[in-house]
CSV table of C-alpha atoms and ligand atoms in Angstrom, one decimal:
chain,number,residue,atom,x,y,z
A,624,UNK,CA,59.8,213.7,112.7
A,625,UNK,CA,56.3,213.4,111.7
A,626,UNK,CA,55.1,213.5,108.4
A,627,UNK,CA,53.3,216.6,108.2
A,628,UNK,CA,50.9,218.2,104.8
A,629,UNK,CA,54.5,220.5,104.2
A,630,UNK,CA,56.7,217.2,103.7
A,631,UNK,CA,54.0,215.5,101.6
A,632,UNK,CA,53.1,218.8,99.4
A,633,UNK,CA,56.8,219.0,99.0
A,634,UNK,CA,56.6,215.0,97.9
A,635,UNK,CA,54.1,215.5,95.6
A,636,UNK,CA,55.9,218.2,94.0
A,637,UNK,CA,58.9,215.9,94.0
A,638,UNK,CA,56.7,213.2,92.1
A,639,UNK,CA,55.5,215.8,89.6
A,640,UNK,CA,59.3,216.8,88.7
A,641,UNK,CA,60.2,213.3,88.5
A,642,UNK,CA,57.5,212.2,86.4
A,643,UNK,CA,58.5,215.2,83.9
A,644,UNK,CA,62.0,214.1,83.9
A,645,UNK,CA,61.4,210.1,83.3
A,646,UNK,CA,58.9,212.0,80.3
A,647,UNK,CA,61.7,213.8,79.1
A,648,UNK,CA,64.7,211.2,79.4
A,649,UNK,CA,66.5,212.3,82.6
A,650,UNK,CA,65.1,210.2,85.5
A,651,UNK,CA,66.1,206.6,86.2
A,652,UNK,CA,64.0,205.3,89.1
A,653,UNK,CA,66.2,202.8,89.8
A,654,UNK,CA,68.6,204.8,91.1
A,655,UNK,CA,66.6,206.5,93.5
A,656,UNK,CA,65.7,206.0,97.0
A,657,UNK,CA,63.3,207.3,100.1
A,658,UNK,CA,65.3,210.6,101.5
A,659,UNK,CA,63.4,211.0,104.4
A,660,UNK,CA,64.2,207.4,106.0
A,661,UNK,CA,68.0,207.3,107.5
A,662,UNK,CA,69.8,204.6,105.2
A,663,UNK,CA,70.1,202.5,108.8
A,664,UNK,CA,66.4,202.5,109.8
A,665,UNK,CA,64.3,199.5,108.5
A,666,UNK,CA,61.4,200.9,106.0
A,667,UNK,CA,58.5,200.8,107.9
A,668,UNK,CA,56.2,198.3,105.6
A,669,UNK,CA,55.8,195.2,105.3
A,670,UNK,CA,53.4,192.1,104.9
A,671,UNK,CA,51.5,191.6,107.7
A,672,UNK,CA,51.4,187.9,109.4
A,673,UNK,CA,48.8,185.3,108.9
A,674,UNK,CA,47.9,186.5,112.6
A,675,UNK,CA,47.5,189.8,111.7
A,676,UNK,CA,45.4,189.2,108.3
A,677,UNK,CA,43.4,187.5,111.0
A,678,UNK,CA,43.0,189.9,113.2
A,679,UNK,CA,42.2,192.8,110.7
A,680,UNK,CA,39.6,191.2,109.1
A,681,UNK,CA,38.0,190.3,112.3
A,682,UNK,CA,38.2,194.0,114.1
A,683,UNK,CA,37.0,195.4,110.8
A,684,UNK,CA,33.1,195.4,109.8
A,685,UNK,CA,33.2,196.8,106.4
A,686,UNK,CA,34.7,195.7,103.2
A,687,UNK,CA,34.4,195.7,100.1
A,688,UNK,CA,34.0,192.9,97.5
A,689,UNK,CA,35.3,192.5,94.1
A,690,UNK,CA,33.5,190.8,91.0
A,691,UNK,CA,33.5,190.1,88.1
A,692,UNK,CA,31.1,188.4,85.2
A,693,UNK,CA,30.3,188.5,81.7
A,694,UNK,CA,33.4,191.1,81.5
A,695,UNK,CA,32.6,193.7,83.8
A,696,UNK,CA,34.3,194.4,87.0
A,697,UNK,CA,32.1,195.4,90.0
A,698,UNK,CA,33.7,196.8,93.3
A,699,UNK,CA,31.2,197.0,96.0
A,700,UNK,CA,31.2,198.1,100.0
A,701,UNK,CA,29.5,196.0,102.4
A,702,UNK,CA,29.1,194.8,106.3
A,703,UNK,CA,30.3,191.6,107.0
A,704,UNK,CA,31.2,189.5,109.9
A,705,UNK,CA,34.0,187.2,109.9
A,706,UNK,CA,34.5,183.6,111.9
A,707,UNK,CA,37.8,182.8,110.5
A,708,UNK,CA,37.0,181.2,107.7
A,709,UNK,CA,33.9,182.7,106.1
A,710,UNK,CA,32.8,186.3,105.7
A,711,UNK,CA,29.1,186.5,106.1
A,712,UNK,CA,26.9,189.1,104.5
A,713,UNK,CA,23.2,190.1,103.7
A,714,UNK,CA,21.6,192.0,100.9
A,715,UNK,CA,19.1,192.4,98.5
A,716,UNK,CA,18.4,191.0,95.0
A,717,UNK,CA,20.8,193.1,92.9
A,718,UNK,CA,24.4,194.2,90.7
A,719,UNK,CA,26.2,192.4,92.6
A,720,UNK,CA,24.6,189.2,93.5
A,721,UNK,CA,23.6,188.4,90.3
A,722,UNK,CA,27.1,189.1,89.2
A,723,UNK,CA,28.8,186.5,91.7
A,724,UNK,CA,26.0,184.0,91.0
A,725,UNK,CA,27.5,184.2,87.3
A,726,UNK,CA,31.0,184.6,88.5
A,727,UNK,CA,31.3,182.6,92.6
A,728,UNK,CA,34.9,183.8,92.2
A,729,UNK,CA,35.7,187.0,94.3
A,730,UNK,CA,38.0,189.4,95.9
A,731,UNK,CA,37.6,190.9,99.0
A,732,UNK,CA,39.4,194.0,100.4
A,733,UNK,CA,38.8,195.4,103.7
A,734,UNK,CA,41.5,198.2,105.0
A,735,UNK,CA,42.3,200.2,108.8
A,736,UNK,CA,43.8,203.5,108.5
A,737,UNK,CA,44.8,205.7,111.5
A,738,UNK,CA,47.0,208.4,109.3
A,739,UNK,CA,48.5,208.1,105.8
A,740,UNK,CA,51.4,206.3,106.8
A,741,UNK,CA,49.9,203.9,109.7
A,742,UNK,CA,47.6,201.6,108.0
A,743,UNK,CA,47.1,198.4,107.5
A,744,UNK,CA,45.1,196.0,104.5
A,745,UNK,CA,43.8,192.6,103.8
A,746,UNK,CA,42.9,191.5,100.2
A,747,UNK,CA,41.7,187.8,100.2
A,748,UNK,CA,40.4,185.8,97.5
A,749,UNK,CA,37.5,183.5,98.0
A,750,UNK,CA,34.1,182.1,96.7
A,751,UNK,CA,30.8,183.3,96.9
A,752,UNK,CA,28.4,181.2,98.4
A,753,UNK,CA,24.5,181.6,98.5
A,754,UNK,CA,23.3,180.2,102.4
A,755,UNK,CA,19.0,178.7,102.7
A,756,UNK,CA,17.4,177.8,105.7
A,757,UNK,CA,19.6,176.8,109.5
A,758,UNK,CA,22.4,178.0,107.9
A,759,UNK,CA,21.1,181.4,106.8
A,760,UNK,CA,19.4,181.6,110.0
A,761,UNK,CA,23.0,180.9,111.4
A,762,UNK,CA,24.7,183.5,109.5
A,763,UNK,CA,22.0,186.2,109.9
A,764,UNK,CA,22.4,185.5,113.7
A,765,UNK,CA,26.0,185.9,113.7
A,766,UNK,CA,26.1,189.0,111.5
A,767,UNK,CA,23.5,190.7,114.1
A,768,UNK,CA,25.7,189.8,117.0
A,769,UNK,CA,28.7,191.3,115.5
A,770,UNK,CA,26.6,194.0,114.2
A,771,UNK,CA,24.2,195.1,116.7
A,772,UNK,CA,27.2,197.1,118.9
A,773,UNK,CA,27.4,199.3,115.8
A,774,UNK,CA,23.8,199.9,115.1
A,775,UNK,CA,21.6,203.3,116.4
A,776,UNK,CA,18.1,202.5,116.6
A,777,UNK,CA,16.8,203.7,113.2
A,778,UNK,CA,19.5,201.4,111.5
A,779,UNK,CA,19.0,198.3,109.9
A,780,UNK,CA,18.2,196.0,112.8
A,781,UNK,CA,15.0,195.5,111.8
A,782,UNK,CA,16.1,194.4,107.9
A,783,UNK,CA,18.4,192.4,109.6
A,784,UNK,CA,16.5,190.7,111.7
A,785,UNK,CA,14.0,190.0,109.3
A,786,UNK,CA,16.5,188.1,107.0
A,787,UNK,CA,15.9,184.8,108.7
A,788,UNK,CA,12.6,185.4,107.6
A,789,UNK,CA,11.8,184.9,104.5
A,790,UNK,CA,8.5,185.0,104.2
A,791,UNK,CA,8.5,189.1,104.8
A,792,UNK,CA,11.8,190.1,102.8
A,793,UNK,CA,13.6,189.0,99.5
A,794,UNK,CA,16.6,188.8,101.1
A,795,UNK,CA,20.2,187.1,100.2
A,796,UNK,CA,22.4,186.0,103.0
A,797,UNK,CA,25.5,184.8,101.7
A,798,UNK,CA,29.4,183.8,102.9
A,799,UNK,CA,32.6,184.2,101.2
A,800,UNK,CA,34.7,181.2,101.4
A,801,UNK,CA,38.2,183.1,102.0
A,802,UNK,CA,41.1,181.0,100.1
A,803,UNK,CA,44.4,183.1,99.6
A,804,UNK,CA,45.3,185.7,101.9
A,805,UNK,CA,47.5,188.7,102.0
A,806,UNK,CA,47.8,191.4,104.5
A,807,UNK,CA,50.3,194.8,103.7
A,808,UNK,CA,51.0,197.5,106.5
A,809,UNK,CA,52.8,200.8,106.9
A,810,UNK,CA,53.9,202.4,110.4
A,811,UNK,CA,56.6,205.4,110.1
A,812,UNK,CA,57.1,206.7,114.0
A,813,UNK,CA,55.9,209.8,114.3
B,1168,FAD,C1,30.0,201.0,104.3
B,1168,FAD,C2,28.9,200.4,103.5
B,1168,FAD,C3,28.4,199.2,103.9
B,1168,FAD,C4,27.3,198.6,103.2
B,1168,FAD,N1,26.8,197.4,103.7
B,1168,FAD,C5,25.9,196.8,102.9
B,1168,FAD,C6,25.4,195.5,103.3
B,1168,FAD,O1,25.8,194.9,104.3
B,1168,FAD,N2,24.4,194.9,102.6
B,1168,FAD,C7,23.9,195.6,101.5
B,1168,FAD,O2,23.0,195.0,100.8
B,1168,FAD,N3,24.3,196.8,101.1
B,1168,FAD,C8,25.3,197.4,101.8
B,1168,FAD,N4,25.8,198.6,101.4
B,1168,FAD,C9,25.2,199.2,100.2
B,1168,FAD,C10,25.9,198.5,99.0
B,1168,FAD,O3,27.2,199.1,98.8
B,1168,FAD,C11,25.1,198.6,97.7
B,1168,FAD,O4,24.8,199.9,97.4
B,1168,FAD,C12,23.9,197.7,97.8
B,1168,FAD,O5,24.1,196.5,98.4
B,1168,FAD,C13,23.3,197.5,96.4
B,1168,FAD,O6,24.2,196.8,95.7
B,1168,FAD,P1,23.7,196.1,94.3
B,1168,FAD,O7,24.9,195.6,93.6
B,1168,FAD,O8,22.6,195.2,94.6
B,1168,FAD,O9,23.2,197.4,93.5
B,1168,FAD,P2,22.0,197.6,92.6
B,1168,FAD,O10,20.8,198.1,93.5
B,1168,FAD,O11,21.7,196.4,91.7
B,1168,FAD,O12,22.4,198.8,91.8
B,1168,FAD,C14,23.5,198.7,90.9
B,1168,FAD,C15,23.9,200.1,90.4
B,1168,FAD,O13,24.0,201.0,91.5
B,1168,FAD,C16,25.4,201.4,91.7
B,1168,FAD,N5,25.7,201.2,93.1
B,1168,FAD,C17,25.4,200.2,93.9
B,1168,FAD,N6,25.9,200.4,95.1
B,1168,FAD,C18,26.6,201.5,95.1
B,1168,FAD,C19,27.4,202.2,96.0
B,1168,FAD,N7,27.5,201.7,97.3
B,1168,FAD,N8,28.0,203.3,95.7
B,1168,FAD,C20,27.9,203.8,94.4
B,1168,FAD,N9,27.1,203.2,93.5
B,1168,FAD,C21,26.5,202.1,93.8
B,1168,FAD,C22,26.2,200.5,90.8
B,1168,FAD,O14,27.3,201.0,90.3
B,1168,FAD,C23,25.2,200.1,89.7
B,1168,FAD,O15,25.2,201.0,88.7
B,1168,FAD,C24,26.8,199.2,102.1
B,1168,FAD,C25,27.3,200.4,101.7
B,1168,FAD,C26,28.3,201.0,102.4
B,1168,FAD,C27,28.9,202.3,101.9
């Protein structure tokens, strides 16, 4: 059966009644289980394969990144393109790059979600990684290619294309080293 706005209202409700018990003494969590899946059927989540992490974070375009410097956390959404190893991005002089030029260390997060229970996620840990001359040239190339599908003609093409240059534009183009990698999923039938 698919899981409609009834069954998750009703859910919710169920959370709310449980959360008032545990507050009042009468709920033990342990002992309870999902209802709704038969006890035979396998739960449908699960950690996705290094294939699949793979595969996410190449379909997907946006992400977002994670920092964190002189004890502030910063979560911040950007484009990217990714070659299997690096993410590349572009930006300005800001937040966030001065914060992972303190701090290299980052998380990235980039998600797909077709309902509330089919989705899948990648959070993967890496370092930040300011790129100069062929190899920002490089990266800006390979961030329009992957891009330029996406773009309208009053997008960023032209900001994009200028980042090679830097003569016109104080830009930053940048890559993410990704080290550890993990990748979560949820599919219920419907
Ligand atoms: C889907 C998506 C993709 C994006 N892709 C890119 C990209 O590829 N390159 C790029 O440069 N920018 C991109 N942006 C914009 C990006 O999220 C930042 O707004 C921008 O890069 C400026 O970041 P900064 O840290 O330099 O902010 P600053 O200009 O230094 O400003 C910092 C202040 O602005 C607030 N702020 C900054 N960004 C946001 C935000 N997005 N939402 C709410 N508050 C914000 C911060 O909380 C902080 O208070 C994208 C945004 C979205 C939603």
């Amino acid at each position: 059966m698919p899981y409609g706005i009834d069954q998750w209202e009703k859910d919710m409700a169920e959370m709310e009644i449980r959360r008032w018990l545990s507050q009042i003494g009468q709920w033990a969590p342990e002992v309870e289980f999902d209802r709704r899946l038969p006890p035979d059927e396998p739960i449908p989540m699960g950690e996705l394969s290094p294939a699949a992490i793979d595969r996410v974070l190449y379909e997907a375009v946006n992400g977002r990144i994670g920092c964190h410097a002189d004890g502030l956390t910063y979560v911040v959404p950007i484009f990217y393109a990714y070659d299997g190893h690096y993410i590349y991005g572009h930006t300005g002089e800001g937040m966030k790059v001065a914060m992972m030029r303190a701090n290299p260390n980052v998380c990235f997060e980039v998600d797909h979600v077709t309902t509330l229970t089919d989705w899948e996620s990648v959070i993967a840990w890496g370092r930040f990684e300011e790129l100069a001359g062929t190899a920002a040239e490089e990266a800006t190339q390979y961030l329009i290619n992957r891009l330029k599908p996406l773009m309208d003609d009053q997008t960023i093409t032209p900001s994009l294309e200028h980042t090679a240059d830097a003569g016109k534009r104080k830009v930053v183009v940048y890559r993410i080293a990704l080290d550890r990698r993990t990748g979560r999923y949820e599919k219920r039938q419907g």
